[in-house]
PDB file of C-alpha atoms in Angstrom:
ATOM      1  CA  UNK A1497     238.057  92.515 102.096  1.00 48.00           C
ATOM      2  CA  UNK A1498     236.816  95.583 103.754  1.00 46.00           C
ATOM      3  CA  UNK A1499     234.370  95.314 107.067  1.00 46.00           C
ATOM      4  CA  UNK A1500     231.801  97.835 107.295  1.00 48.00           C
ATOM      5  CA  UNK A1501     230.975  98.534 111.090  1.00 55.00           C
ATOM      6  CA  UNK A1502     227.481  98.061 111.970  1.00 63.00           C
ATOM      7  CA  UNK A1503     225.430 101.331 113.059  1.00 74.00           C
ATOM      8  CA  UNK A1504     224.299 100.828 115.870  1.00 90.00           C
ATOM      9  CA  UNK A1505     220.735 102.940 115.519  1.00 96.00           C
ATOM     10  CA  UNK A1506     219.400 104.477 118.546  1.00 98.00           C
ATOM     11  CA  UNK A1507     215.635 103.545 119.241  1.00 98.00           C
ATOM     12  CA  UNK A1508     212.849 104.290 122.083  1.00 98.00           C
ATOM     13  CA  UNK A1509     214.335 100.954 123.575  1.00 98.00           C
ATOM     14  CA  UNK A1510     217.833 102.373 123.440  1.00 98.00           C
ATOM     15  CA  UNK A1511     217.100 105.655 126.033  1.00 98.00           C
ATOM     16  CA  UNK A1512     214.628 103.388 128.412  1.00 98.00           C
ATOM     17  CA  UNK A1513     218.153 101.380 128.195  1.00 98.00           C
ATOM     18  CA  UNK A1514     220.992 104.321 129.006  1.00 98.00           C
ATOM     19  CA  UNK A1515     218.065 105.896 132.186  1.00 98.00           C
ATOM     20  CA  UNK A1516     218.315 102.962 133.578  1.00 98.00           C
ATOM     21  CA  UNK A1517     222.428 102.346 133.317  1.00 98.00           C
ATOM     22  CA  UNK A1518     222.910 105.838 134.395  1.00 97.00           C
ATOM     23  CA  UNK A1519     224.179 107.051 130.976  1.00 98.00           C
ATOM     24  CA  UNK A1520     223.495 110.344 129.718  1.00 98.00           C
ATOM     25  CA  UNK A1521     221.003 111.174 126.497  1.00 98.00           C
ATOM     26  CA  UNK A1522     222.371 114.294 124.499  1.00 98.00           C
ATOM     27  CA  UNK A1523     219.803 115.655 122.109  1.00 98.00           C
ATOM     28  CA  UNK A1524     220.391 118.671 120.125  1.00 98.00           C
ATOM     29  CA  UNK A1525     217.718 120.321 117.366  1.00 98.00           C
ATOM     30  CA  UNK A1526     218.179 120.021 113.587  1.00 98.00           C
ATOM     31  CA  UNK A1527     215.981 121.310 110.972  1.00 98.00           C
ATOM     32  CA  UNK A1528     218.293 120.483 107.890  1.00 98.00           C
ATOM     33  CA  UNK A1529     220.281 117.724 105.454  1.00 98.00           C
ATOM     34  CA  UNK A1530     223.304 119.645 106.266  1.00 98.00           C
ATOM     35  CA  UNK A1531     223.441 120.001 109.906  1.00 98.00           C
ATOM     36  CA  UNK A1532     221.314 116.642 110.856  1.00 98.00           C
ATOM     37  CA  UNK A1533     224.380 114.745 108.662  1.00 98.00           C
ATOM     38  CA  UNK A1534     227.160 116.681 110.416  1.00 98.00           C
ATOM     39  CA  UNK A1535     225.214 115.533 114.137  1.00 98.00           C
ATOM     40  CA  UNK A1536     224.018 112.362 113.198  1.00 98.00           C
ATOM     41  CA  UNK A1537     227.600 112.164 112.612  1.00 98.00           C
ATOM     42  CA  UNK A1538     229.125 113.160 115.431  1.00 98.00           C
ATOM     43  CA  UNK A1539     227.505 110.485 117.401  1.00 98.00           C
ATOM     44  CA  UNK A1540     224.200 112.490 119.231  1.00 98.00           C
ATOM     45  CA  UNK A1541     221.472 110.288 120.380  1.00 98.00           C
ATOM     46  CA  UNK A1542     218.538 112.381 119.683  1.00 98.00           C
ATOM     47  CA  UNK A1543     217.354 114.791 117.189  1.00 99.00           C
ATOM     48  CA  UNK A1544     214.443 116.857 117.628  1.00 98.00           C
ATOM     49  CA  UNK A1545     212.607 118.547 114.634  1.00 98.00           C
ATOM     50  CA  UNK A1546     211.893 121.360 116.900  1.00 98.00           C
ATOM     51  CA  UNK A1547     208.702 124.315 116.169  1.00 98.00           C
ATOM     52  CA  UNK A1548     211.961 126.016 117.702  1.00 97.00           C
ATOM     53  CA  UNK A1549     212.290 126.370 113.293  1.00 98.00           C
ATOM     54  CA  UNK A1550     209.597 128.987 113.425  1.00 98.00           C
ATOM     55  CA  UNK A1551     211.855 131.530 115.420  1.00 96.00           C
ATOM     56  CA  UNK A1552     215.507 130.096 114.209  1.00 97.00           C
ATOM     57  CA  UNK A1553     214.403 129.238 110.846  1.00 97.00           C
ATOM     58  CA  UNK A1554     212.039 131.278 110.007  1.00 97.00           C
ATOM     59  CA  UNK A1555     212.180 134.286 111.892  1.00 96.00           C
ATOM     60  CA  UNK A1556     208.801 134.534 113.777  1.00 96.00           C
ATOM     61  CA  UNK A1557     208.264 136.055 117.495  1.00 94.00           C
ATOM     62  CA  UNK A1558     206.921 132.448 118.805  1.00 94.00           C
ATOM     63  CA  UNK A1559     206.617 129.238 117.627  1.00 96.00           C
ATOM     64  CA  UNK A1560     202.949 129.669 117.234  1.00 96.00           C
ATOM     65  CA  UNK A1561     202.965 129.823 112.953  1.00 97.00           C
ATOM     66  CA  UNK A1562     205.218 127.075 112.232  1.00 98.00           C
ATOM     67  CA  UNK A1563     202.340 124.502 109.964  1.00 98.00           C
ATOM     68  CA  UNK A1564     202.396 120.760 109.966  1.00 98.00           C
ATOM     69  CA  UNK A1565     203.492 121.144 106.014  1.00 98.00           C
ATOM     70  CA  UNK A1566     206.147 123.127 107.238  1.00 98.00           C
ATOM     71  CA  UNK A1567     207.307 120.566 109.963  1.00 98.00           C
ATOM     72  CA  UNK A1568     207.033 117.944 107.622  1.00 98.00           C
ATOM     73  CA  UNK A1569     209.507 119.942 105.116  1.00 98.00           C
ATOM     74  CA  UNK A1570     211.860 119.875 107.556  1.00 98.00           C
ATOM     75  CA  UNK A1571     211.589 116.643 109.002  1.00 98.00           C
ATOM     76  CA  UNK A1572     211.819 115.243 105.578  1.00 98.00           C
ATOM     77  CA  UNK A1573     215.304 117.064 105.363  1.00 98.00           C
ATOM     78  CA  UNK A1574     216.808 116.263 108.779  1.00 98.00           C
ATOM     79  CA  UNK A1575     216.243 112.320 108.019  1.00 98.00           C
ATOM     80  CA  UNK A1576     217.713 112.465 105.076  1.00 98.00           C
ATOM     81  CA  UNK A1577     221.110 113.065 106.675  1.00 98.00           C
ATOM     82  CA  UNK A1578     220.651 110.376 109.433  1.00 98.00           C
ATOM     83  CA  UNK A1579     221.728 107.006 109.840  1.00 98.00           C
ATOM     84  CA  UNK A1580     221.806 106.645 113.483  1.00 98.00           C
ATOM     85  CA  UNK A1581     220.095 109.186 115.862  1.00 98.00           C
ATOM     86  CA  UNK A1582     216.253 109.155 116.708  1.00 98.00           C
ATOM     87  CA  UNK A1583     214.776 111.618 114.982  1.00 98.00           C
ATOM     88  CA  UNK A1584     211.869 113.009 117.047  1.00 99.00           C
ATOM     89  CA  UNK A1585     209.476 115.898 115.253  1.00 98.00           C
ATOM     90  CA  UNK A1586     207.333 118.379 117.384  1.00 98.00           C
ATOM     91  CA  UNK A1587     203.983 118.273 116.602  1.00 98.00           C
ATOM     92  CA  UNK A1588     203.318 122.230 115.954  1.00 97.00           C
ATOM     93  CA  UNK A1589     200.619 124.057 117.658  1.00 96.00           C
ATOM     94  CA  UNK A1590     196.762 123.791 116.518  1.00 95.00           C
ATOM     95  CA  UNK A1591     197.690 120.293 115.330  1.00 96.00           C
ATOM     96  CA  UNK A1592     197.194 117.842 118.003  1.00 96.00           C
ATOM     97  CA  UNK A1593     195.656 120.381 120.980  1.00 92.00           C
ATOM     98  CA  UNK A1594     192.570 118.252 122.964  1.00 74.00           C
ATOM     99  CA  UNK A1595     191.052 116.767 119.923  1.00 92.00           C
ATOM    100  CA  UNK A1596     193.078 113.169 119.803  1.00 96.00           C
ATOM    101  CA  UNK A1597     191.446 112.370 115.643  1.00 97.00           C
ATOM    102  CA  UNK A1598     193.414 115.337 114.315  1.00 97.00           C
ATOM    103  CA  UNK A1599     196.214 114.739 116.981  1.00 98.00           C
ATOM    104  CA  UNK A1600     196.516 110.907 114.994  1.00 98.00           C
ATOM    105  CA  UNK A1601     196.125 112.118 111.420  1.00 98.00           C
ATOM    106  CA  UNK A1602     199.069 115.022 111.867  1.00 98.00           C
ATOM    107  CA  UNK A1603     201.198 112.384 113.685  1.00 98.00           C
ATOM    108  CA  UNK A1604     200.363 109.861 111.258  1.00 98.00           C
ATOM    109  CA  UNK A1605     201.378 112.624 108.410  1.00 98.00           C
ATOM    110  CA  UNK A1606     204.601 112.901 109.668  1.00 98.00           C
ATOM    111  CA  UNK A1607     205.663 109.355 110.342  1.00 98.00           C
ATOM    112  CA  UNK A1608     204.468 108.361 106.571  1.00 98.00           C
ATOM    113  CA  UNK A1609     205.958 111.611 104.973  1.00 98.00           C
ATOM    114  CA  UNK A1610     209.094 111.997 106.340  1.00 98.00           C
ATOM    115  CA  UNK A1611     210.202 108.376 107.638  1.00 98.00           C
ATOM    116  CA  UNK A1612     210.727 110.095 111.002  1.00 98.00           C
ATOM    117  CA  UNK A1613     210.936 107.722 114.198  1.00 98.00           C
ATOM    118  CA  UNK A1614     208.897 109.828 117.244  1.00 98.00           C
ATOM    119  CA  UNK A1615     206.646 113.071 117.515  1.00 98.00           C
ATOM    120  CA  UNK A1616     206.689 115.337 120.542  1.00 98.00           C
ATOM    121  CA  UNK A1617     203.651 117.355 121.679  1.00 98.00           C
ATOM    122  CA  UNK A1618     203.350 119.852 124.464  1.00 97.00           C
ATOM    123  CA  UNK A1619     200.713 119.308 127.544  1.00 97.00           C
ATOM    124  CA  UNK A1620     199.475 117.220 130.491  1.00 97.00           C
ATOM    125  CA  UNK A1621     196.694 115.574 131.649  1.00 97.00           C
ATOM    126  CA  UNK A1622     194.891 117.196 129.126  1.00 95.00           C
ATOM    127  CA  UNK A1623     196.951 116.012 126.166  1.00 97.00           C
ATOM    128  CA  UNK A1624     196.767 112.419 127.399  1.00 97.00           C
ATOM    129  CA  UNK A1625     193.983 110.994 125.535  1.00 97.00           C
ATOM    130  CA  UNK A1626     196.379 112.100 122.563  1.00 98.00           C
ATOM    131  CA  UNK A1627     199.431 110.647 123.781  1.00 98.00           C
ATOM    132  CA  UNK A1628     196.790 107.259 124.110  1.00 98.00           C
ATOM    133  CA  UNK A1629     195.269 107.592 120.503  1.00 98.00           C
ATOM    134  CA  UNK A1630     199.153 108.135 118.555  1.00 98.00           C
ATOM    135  CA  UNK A1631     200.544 105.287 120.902  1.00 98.00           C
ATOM    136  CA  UNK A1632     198.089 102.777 119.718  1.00 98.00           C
ATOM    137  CA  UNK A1633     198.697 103.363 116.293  1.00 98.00           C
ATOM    138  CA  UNK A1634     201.941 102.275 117.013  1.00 98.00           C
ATOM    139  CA  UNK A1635     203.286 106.043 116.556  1.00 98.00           C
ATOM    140  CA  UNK A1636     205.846 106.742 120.022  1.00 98.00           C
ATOM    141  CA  UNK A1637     205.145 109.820 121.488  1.00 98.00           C
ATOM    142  CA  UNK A1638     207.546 112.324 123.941  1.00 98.00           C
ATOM    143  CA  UNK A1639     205.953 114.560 126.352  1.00 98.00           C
ATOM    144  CA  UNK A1640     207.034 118.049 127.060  1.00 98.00           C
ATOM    145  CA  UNK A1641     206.080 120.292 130.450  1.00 98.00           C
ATOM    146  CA  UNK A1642     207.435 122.577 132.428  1.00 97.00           C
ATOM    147  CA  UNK A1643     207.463 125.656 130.009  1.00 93.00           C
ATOM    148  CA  UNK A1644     205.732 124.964 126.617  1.00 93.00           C
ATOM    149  CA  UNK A1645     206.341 127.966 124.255  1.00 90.00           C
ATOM    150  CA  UNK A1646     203.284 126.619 122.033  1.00 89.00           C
ATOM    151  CA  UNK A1647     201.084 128.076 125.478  1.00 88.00           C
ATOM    152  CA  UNK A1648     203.230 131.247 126.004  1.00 82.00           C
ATOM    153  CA  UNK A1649     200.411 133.578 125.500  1.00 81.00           C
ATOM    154  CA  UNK A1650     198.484 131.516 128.215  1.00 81.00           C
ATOM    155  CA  UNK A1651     201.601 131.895 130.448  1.00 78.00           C
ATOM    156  CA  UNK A1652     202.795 135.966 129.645  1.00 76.00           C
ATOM    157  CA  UNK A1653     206.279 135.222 129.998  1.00 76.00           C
ATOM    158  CA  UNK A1654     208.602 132.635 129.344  1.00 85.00           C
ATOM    159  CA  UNK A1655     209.956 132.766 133.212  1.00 86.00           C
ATOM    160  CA  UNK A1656     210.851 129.397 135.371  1.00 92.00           C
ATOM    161  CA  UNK A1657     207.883 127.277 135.762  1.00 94.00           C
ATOM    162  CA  UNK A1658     206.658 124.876 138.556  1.00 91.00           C
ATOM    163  CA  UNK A1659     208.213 127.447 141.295  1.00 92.00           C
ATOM    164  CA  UNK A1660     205.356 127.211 143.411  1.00 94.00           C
ATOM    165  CA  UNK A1661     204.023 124.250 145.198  1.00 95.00           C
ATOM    166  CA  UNK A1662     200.317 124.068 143.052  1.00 96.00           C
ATOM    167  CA  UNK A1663     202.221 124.292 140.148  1.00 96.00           C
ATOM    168  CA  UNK A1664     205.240 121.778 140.722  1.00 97.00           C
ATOM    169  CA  UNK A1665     202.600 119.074 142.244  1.00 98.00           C
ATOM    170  CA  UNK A1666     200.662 118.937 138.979  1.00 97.00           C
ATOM    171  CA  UNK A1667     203.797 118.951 137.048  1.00 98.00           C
ATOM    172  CA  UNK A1668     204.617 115.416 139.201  1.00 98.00           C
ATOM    173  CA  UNK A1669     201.223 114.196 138.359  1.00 98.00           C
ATOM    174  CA  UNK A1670     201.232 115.311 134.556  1.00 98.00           C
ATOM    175  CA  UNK A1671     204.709 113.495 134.032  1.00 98.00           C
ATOM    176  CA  UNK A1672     203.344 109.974 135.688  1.00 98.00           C
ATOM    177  CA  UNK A1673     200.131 110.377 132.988  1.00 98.00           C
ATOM    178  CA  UNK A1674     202.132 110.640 130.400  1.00 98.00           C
ATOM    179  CA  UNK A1675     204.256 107.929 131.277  1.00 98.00           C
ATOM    180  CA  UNK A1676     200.628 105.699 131.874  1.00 98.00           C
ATOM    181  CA  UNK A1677     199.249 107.621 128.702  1.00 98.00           C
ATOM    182  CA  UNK A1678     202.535 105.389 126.567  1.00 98.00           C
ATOM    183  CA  UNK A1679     205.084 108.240 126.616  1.00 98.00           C
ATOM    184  CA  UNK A1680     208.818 106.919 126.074  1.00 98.00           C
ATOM    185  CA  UNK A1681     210.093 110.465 127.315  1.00 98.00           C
ATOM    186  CA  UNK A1682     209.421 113.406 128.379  1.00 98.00           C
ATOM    187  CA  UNK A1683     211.534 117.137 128.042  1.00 98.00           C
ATOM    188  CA  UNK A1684     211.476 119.280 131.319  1.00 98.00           C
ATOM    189  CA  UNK A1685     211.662 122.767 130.226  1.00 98.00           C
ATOM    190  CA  UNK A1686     212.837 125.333 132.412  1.00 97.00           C
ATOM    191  CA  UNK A1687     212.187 124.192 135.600  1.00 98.00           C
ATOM    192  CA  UNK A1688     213.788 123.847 139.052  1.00 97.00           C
ATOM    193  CA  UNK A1689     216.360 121.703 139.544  1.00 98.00           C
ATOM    194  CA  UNK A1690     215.311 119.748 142.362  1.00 98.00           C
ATOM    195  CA  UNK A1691     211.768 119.590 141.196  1.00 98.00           C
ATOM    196  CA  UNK A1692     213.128 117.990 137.788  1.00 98.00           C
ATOM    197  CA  UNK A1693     215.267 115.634 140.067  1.00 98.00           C
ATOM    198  CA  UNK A1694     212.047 114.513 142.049  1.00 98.00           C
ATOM    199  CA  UNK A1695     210.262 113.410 138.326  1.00 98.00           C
ATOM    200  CA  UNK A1696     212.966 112.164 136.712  1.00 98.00           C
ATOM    201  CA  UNK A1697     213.433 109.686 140.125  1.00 98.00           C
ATOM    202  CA  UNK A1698     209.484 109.049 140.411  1.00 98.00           C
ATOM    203  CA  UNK A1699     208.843 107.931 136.582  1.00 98.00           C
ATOM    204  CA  UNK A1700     210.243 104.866 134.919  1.00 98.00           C
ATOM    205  CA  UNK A1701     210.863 106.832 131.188  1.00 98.00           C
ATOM    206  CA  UNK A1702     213.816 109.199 130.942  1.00 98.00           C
ATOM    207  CA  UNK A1703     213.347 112.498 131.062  1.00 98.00           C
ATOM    208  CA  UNK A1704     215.147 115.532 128.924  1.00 98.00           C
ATOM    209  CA  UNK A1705     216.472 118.667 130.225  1.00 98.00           C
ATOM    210  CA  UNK A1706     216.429 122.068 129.093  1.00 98.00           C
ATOM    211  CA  UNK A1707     216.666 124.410 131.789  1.00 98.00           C
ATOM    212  CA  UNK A1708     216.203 121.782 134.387  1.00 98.00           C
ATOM    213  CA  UNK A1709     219.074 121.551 135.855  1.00 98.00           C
ATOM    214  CA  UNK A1710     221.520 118.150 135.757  1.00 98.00           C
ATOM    215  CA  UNK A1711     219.855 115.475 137.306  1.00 98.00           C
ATOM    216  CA  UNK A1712     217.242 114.546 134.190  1.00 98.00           C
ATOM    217  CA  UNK A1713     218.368 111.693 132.216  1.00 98.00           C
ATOM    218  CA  UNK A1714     219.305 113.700 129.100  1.00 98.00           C
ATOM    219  CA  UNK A1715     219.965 117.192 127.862  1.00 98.00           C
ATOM    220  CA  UNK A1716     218.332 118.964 124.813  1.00 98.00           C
ATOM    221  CA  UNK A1717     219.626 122.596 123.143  1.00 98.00           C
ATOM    222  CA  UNK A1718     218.554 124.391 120.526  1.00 98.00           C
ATOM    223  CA  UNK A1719     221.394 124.599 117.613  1.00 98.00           C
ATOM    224  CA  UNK A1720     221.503 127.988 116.705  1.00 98.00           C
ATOM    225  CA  UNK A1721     221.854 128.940 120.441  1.00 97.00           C
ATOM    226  CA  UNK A1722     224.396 126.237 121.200  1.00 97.00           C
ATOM    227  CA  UNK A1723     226.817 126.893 117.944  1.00 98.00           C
ATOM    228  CA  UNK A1724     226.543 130.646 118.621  1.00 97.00           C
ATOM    229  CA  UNK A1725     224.641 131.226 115.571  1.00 97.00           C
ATOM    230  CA  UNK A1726     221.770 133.156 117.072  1.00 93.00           C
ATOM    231  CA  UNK A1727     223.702 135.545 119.745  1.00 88.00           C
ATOM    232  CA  UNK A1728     220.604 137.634 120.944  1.00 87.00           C
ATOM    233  CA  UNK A1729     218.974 134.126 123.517  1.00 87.00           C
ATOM    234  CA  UNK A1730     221.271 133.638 126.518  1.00 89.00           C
ATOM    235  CA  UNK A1731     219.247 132.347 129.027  1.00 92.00           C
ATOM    236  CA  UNK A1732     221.329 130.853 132.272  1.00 93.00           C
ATOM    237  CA  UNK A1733     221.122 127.564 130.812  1.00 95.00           C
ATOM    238  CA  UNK A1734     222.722 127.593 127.698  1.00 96.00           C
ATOM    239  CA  UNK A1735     226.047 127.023 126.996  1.00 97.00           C
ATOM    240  CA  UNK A1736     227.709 128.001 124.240  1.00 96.00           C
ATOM    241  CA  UNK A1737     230.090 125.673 122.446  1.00 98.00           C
ATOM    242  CA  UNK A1738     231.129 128.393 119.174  1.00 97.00           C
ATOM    243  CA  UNK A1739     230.818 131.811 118.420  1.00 97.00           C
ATOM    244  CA  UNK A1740     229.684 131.135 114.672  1.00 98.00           C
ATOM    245  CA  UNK A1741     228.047 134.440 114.691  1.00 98.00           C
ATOM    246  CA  UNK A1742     231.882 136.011 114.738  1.00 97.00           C
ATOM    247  CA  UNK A1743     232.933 133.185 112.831  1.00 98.00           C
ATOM    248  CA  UNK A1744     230.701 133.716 110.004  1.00 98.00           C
ATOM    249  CA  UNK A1745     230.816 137.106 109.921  1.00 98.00           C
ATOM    250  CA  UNK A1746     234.412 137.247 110.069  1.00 98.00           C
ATOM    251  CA  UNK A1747     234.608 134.325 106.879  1.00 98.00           C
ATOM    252  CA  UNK A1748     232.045 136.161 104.732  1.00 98.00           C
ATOM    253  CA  UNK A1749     233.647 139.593 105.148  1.00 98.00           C
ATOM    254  CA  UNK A1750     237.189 138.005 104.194  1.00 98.00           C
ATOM    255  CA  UNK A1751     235.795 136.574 101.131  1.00 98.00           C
ATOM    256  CA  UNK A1752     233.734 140.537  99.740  1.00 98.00           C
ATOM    257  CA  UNK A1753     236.980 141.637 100.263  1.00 98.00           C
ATOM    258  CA  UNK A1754     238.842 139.403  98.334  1.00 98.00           C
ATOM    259  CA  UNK A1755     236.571 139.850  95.372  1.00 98.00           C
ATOM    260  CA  UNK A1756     237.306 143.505  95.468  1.00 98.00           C
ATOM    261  CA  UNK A1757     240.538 143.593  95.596  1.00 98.00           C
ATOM    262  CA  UNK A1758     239.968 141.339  92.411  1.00 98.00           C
ATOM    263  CA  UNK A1759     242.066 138.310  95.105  1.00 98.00           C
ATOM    264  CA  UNK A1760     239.369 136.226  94.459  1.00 98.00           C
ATOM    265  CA  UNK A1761     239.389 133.865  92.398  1.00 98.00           C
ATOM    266  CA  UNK A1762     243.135 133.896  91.541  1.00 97.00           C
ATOM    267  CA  UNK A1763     245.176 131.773  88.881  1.00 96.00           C
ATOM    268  CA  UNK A1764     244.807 128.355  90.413  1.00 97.00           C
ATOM    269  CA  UNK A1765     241.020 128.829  90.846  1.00 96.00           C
ATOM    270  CA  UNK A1766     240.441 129.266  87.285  1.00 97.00           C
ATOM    271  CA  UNK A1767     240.276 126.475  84.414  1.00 97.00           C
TER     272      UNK A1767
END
């Protein structure tokens, strides 16, 4: 009689868990059955839903368009192909921002539609009567500060953040509201090191790094940049694990050939 091994699924409980053994959270983005399988399968901790889909997926300039139907979609796909990970979805722009009644109903929408396990919504203080509404409806909610690409036009550029005193002191204080507000985690984008170092040490919830340097208590990437698939974004902080670009390219221009030199299919490909 065959044993099946017990997945082991990764929950809210599970990260508070790893910060405080010192283990490392790896969280990657997934916006698809196919991809969110092959992860979920390879043993990552997190995936995030990211409104990264608007540029990656999509095609836009900034992650600005990307609609809650639209996040849903894609949510609905990534679980799909999960068994184990956390699957955390970003709550896009325009459907949360400083108005915590449509901040529940979108997270609500998400959680019911998709079977996902976490949203994720941009902000500080200001976002924390959100992060208080979602939390009490039993939704759990990850922060996100440092550089949030759903304010870039606010910002001008999507340079390092929190580089200044001002800046880096209300970062501090945003991350410890959040954490009071009922946040399980919070991503530090693109931020000093030793500033990311500082929150991660000063709040009890782990934090996730992109851009911060490699004292937070996890690291997040988006998957087209990581696999090589989009080859224009290399920031310092990325690193790239495949060329899939060349890959690809090279694979799909192997197989036009072969179907005109009439290779393709060949005897023992037919019936």
């Amino acid at each position: 009689m065959s044993v099946t091994k017990e997945i082991k699924k990764i929950t809210t409980h599970t990260l508070q868990r790893m910060k405080a053994a010192g283990e490392r959270i790896s969280m990657l983005t997934a916006y698809d059955y196919s991809f969110a399988k092959i992860f979920d399968q390879a043993g990552i901790d997190v995936i995030l839903v990211g409104d990264s889909a608007s540029n990656v997926m999509a095609g836009h300039e900034t992650t600005l368009p990307i609609t809650l139907d639209q996040m849903i979609y894609h949510a609905s796909s990534v679980i799909r192909g999960v068994n184990r990970s956390l699957v955390v979805v970003d709550l896009p722009f325009g459907s949360f921002q400083s108005n915590s009644e449509i901040a529940l109903a979108s997270a609500v929408r998400i959680m019911k539609e998709t079977g996902a396990h976490a949203v994720k919504l941009e902000g500080g203080e200001e976002e924390t009567e959100c992060v208080r509404r979602i939390v009490s409806a039993g939704i759990p909610v990850m922060g996100h500060l440092g550089l949030t690409p759903q304010s870039i036009y606010k910002f001008g550029t999507y340079n390092v953040r929190a580089k200044e005193e001002a800046e880096a002191a209300k970062l501090k204080r945003d991350a410890k509201l959040l954490e009071e507000a009922g946040c399980f985690g919070i991503v530090l984008e693109k931020i000093p090191a030793l500033l990311a170092k500082e929150v991660t040490e000063e709040i009890g919830i782990p934090t996730i790094g992109i851009g911060a340097g490699g004292h937070c208590s996890g690291q997040v990437l988006v998957m087209h940049d990581m696999l090589g698939i989009n080859t224009e974004f290399k920031p310092r902080f990325l690193r790239q694990y495949l060329n899939m670009f060349e890959q690809i390219t090279t694979a799909v221009q192997q197989y036009i050939k072969d179907i005109k030199d009439k290779d393709f299919p060949n005897e023992s490909e037919s019936y």
